[in-house]
PDB file of C-alpha atoms and ligand atoms in Angstrom:
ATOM      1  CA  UNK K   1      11.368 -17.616 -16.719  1.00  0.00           C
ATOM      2  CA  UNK K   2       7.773 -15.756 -16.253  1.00  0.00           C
ATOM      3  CA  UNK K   3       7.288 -12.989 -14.302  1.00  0.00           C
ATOM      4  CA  UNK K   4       5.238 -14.933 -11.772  1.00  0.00           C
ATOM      5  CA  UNK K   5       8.115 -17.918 -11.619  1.00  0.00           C
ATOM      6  CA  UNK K   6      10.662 -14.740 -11.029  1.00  0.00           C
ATOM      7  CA  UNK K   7       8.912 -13.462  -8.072  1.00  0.00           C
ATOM      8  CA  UNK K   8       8.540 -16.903  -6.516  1.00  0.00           C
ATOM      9  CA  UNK K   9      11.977 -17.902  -6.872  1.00  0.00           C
ATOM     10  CA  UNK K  10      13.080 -15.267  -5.434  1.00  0.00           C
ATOM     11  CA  UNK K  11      10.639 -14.894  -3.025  1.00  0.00           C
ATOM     12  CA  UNK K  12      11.966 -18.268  -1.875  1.00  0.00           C
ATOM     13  CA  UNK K  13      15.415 -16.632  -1.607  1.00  0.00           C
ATOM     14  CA  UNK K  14      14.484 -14.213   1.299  1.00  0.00           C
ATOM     15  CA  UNK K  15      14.548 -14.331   4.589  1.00  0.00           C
ATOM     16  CA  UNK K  16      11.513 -14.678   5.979  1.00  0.00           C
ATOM     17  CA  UNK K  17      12.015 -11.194   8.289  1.00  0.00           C
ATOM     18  CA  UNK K  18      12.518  -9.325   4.667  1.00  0.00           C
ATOM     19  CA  UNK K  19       9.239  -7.678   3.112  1.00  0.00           C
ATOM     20  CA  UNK K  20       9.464  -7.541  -0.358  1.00  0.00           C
ATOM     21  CA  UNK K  21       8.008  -4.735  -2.402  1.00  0.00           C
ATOM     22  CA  UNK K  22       7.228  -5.436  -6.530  1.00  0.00           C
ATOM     23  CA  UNK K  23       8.111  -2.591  -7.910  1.00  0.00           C
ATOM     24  CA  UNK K  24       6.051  -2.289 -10.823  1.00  0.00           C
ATOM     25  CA  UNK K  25       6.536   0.937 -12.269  1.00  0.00           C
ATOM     26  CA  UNK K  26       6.317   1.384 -16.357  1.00  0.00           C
ATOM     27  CA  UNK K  27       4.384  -2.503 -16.394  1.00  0.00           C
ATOM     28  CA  UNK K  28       1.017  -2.685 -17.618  1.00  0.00           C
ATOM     29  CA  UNK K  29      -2.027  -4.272 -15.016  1.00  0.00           C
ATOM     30  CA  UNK K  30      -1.690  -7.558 -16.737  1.00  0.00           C
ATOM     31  CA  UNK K  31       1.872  -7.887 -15.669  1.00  0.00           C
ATOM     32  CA  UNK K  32       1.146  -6.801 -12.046  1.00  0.00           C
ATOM     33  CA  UNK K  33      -1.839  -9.107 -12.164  1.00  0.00           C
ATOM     34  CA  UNK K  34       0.584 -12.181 -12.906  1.00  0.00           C
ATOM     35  CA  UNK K  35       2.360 -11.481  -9.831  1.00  0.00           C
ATOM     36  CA  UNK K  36      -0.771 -10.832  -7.662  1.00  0.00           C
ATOM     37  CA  UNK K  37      -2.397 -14.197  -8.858  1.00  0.00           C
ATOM     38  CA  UNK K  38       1.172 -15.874  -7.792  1.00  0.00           C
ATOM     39  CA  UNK K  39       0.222 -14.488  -4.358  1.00  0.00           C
ATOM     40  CA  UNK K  40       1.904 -11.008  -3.720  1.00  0.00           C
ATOM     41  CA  UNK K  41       0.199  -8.362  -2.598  1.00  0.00           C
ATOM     42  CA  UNK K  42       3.044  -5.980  -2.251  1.00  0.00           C
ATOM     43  CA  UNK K  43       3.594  -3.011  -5.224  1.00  0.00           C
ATOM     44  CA  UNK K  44       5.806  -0.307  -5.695  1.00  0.00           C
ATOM     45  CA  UNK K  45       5.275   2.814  -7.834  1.00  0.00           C
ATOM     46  CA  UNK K  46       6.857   6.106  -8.174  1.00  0.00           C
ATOM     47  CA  UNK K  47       4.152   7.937  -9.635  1.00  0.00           C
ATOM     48  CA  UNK K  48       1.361   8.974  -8.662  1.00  0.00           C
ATOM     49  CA  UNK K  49      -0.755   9.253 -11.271  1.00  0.00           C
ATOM     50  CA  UNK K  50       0.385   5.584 -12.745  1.00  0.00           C
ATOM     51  CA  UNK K  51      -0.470   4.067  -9.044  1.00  0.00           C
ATOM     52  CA  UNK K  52      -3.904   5.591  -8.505  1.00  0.00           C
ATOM     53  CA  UNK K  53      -4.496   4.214 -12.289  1.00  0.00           C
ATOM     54  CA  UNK K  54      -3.419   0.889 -11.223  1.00  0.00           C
ATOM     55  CA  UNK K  55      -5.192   0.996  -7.549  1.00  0.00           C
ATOM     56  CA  UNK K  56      -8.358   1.942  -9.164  1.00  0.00           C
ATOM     57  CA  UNK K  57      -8.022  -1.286 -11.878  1.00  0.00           C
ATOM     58  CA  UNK K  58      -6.605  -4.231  -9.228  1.00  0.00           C
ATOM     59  CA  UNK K  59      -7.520  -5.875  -6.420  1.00  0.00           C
ATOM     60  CA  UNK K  60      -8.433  -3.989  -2.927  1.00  0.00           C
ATOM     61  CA  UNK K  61      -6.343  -6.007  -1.239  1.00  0.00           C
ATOM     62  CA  UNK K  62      -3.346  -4.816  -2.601  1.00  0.00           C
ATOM     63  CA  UNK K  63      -0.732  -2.736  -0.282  1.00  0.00           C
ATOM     64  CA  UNK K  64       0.079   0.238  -2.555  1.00  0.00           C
ATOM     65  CA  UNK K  65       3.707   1.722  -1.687  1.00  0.00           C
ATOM     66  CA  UNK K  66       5.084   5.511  -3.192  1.00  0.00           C
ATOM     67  CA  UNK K  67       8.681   4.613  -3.526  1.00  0.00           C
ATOM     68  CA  UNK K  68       9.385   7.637  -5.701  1.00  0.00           C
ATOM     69  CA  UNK K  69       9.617  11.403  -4.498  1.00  0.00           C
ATOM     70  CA  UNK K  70       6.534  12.914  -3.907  1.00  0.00           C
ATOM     71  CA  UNK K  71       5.284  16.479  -4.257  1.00  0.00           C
ATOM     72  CA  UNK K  72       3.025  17.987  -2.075  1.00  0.00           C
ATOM     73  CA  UNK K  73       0.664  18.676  -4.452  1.00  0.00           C
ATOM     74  CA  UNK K  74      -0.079  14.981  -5.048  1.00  0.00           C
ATOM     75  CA  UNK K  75      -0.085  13.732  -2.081  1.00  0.00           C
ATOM     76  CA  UNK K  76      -4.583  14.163  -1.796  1.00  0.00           C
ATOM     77  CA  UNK K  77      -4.273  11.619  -4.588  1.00  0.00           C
ATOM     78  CA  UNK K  78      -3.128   8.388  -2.887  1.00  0.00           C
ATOM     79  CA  UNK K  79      -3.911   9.812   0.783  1.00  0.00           C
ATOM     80  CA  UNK K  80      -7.215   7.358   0.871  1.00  0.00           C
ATOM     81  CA  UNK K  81      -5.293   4.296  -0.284  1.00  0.00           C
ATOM     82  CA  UNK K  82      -1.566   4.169   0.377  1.00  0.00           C
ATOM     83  CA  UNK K  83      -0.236   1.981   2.582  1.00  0.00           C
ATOM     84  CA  UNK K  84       3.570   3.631   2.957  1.00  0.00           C
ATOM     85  CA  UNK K  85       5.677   6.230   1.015  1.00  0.00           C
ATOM     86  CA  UNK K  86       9.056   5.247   1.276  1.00  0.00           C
ATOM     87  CA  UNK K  87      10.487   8.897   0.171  1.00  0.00           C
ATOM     88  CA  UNK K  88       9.542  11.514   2.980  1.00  0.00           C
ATOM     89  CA  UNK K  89      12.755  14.503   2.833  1.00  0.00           C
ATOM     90  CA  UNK K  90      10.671  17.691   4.273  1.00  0.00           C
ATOM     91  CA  UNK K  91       8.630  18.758   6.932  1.00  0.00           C
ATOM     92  CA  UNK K  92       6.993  20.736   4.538  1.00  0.00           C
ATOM     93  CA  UNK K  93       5.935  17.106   3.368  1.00  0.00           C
ATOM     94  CA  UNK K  94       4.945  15.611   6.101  1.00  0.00           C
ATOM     95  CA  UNK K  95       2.888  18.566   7.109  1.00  0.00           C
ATOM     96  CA  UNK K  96       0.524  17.813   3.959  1.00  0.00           C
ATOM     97  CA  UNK K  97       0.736  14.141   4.300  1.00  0.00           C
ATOM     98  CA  UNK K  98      -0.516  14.407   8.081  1.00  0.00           C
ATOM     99  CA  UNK K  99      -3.292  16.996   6.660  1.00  0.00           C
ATOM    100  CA  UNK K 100      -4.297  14.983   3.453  1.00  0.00           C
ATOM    101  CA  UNK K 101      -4.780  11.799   6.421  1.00  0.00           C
ATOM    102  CA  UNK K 102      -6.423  13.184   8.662  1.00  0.00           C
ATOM    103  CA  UNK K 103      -8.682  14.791   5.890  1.00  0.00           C
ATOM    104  CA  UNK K 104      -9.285  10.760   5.654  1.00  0.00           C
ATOM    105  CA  UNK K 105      -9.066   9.752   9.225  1.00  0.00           C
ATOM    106  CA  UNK K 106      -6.120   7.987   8.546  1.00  0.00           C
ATOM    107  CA  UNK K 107      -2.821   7.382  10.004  1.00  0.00           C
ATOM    108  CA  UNK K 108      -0.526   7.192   6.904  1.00  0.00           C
ATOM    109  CA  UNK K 109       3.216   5.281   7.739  1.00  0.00           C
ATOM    110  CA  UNK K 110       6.196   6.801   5.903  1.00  0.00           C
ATOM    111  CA  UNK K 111       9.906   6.393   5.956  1.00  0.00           C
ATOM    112  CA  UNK K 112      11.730   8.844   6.400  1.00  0.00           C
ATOM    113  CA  UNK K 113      14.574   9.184   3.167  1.00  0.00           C
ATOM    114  CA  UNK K 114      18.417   9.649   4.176  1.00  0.00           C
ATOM    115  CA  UNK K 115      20.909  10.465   1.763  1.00  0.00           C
ATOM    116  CA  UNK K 116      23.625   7.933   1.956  1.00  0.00           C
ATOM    117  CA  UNK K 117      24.895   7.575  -1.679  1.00  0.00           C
ATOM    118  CA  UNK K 118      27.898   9.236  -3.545  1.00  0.00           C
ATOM    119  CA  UNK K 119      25.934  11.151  -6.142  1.00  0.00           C
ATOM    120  CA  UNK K 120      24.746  14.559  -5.524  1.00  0.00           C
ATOM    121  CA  UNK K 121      21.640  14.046  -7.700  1.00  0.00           C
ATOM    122  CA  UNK K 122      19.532  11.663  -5.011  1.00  0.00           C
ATOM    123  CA  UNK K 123      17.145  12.856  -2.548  1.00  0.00           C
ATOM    124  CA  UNK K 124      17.364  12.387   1.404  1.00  0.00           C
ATOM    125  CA  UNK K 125      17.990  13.960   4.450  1.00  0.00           C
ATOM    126  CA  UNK K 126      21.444  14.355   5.955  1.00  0.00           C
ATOM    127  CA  UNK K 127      21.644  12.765   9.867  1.00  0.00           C
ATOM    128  CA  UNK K 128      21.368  15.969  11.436  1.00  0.00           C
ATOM    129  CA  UNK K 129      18.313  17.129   9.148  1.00  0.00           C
ATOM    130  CA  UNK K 130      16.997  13.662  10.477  1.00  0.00           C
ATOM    131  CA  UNK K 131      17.181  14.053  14.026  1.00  0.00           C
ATOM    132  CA  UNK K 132      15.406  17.644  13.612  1.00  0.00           C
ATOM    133  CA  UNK K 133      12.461  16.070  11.356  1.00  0.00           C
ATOM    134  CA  UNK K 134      11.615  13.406  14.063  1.00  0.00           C
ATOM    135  CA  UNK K 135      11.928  15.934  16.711  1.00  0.00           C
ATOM    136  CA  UNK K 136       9.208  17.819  14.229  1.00  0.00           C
ATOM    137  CA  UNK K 137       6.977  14.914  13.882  1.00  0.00           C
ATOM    138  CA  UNK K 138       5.387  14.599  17.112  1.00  0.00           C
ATOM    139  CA  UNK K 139       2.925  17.960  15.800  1.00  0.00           C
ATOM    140  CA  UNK K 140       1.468  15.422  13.088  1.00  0.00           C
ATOM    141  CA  UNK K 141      -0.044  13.003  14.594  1.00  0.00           C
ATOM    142  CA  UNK K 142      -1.738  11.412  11.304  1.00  0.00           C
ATOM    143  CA  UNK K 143       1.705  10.769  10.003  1.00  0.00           C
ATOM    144  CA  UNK K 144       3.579   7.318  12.032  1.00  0.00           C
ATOM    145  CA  UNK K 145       6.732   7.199  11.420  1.00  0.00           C
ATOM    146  CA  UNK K 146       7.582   3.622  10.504  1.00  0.00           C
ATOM    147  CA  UNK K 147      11.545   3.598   9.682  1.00  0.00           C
ATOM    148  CA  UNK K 148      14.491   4.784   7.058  1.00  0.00           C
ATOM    149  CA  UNK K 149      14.542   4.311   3.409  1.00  0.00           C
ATOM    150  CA  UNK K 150      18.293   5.098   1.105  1.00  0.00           C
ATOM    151  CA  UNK K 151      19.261   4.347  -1.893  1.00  0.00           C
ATOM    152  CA  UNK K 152      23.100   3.367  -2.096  1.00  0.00           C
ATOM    153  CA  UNK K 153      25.205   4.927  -5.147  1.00  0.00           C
ATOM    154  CA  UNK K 154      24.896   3.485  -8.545  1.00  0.00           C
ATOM    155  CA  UNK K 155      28.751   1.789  -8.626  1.00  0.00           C
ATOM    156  CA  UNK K 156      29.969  -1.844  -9.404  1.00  0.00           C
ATOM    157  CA  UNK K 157      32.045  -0.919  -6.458  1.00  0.00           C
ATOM    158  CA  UNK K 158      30.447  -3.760  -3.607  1.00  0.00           C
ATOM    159  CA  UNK K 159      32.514  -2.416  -1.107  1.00  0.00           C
ATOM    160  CA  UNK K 160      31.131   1.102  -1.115  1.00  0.00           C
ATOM    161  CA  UNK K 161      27.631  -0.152  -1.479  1.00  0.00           C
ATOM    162  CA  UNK K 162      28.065  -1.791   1.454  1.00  0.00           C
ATOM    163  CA  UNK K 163      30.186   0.696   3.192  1.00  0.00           C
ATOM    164  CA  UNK K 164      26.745   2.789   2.531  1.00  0.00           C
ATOM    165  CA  UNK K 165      24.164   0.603   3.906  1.00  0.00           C
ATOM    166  CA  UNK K 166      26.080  -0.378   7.042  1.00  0.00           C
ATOM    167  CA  UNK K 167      25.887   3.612   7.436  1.00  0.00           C
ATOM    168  CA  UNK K 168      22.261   3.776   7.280  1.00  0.00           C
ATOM    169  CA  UNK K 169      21.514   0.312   9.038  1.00  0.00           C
ATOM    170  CA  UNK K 170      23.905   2.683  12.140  1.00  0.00           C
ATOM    171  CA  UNK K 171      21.391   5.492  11.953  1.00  0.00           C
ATOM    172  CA  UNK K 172      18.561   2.916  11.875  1.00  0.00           C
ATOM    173  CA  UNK K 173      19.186   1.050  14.933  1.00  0.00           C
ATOM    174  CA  UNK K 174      20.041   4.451  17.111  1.00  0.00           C
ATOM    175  CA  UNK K 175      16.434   5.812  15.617  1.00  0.00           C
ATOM    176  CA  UNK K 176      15.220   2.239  16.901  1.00  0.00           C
ATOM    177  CA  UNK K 177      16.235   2.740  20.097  1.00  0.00           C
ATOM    178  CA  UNK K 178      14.605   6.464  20.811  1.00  0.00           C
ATOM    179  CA  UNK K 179      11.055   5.242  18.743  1.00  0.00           C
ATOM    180  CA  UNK K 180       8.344   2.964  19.336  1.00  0.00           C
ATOM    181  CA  UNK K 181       7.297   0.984  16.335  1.00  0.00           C
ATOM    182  CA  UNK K 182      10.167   2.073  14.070  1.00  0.00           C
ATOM    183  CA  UNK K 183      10.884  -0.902  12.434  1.00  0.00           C
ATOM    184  CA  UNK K 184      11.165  -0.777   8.688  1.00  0.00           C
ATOM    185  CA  UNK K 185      14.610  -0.380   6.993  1.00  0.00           C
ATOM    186  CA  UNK K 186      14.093  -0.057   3.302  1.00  0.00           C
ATOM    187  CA  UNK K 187      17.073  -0.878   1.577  1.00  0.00           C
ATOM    188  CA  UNK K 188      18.468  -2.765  -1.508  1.00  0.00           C
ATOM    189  CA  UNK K 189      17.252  -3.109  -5.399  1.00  0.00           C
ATOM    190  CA  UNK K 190      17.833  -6.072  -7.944  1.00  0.00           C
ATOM    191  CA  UNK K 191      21.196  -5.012  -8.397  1.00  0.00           C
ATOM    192  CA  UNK K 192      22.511  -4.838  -4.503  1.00  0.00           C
ATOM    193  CA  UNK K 193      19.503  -6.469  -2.348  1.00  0.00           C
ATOM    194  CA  UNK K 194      21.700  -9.520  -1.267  1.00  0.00           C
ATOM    195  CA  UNK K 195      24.067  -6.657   0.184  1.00  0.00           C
ATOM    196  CA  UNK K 196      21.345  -4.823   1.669  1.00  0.00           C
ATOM    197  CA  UNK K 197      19.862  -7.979   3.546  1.00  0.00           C
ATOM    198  CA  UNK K 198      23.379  -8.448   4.750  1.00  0.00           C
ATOM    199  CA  UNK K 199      23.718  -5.125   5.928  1.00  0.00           C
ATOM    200  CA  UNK K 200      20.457  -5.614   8.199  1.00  0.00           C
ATOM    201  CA  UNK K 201      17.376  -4.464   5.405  1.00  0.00           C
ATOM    202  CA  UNK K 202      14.043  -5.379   6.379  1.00  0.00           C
ATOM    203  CA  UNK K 203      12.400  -4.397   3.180  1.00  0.00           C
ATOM    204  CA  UNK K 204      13.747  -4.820  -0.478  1.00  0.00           C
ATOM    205  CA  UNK K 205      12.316  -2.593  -3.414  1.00  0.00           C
ATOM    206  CA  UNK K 206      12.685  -4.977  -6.455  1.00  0.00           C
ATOM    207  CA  UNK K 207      11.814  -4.228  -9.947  1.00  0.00           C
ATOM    208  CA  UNK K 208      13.691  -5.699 -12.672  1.00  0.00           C
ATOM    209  CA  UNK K 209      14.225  -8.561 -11.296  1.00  0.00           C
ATOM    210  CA  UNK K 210      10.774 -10.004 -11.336  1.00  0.00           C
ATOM    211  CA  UNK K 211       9.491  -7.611 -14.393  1.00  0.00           C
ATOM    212  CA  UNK K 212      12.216  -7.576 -16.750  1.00  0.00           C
ATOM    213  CA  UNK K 213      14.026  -4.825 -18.000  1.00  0.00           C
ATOM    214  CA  UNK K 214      11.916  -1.460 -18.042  1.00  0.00           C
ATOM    215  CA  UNK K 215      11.330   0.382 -21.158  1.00  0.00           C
ATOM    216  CA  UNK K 216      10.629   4.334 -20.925  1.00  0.00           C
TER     217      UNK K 216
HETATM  218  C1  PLP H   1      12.797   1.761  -9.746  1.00  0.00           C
HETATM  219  C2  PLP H   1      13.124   1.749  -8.286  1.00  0.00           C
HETATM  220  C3  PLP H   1      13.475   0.550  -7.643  1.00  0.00           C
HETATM  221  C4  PLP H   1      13.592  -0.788  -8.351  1.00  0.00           C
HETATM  222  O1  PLP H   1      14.645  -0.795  -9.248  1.00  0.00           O
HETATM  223  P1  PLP H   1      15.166  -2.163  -9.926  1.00  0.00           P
HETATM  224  O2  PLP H   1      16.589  -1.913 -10.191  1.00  0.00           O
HETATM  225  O3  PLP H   1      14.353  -2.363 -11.163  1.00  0.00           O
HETATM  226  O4  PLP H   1      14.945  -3.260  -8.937  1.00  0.00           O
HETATM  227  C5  PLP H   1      13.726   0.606  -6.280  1.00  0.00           C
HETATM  228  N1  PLP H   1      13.629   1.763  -5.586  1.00  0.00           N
HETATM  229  C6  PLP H   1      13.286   2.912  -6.171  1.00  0.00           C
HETATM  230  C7  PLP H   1      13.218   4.145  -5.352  1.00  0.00           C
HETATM  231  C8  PLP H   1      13.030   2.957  -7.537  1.00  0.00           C
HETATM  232  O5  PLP H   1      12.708   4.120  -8.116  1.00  0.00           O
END
């Protein structure tokens, strides 16, 4: 199948409550064009240097998401375009992003990035470190919290993926409940987005799925 019939077919799969995000990282403009020209105006990078390339050659009316950690130093870069960075772990980081916005009279959204897999190596905040950043964020008012973002571990294991997400989906909906307009829950790739959807995801990050296999 073509890129363009991927991303339609499973488009079609969704429900229509779940926000899909093409995660197009390592795929040239012609490949991200296919999918645009099918209709999607969703993309996921995870650098930023690749996505301000690719926002500078597409369409304007494309929703550019940062789905990969961020550092500071970056974030003036895709402050005037982005439309939300899924990967926010510090206050230290949300202090610049608030600055670099405002800098732009914007109000950037972000997701805040909780660690819920196995592995050591992934970024994201424990619960408690949560609950103290969102205390934190009322002093940055160019910065709207929008909702979670986790990554569950990398493990044929389907009950522990799910085990994971259910976790997160918990800390979600008791965010929810304390937050006006907190409403994104970023969870699930190609391999586990039917689990993630099950588990309550609003918002899927797919990439291989509708690209192909990526090549480094
Ligand atoms: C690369 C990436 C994805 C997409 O991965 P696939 O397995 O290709 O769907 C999703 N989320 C993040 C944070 C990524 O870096």
């Amino acid at each position: 199948m073509s890129i363009a019939q991927n991303l339609i077919a499973l488009t079609k799969s969704l429900p229509k409550n779940v926000t899909l995000v093409a995660v197009s990282k390592t795929k040239p403009v012609e490949d991200l064009m296919e999918v645009y020209r099918a209709g999607h105006q969703v993309f996921g990078e995870n650098k930023v240097q690749e996505m301000v390339h690719k926002w500078e050659q597409m369409p304007q009316d494309i929703n550019w998401h940062m789905i990969g950690h961020l550092q500071r130093n970056k974030v003036k870069y895709i402050a005037p375009f982005v439309a939300l960075i899924h990967g926010v772990d510090s206050e230290r980081l949300l202090q610049e992003i608030d600055k670099q916005a405002a800098k732009h009279q914007r109000i950037i959204p972000c997701l805040l990035q909780i660690h819920i897999a196995q592995e050591s190596t992934k970024f994201g905040l424990s619960e408690t470190e949560l609950d103290a950043l969102i205390a934190k964020a009322i002093n940055y008012p160019n910065v709207q919290l929008r909702g979670l973002m986790g990554m569950a571990s990398f493990t044929e294991d389907t009950a522990q993926i799910q085990k994971e997400f259910a976790v997160l989906k918990n800390i979600f909906d008791r965010v929810q409940s304390q937050l006006t307009g907190f409403d994104v829950l970023s969870m699930g790739m190609s391999g586990d987005y039917t689990l993630a959807i099950e588990q309550g995801s609003t918002m899927i990050r797919v990439g291989s799925k509708i690209f192909g296999a990526r090549n480094y």
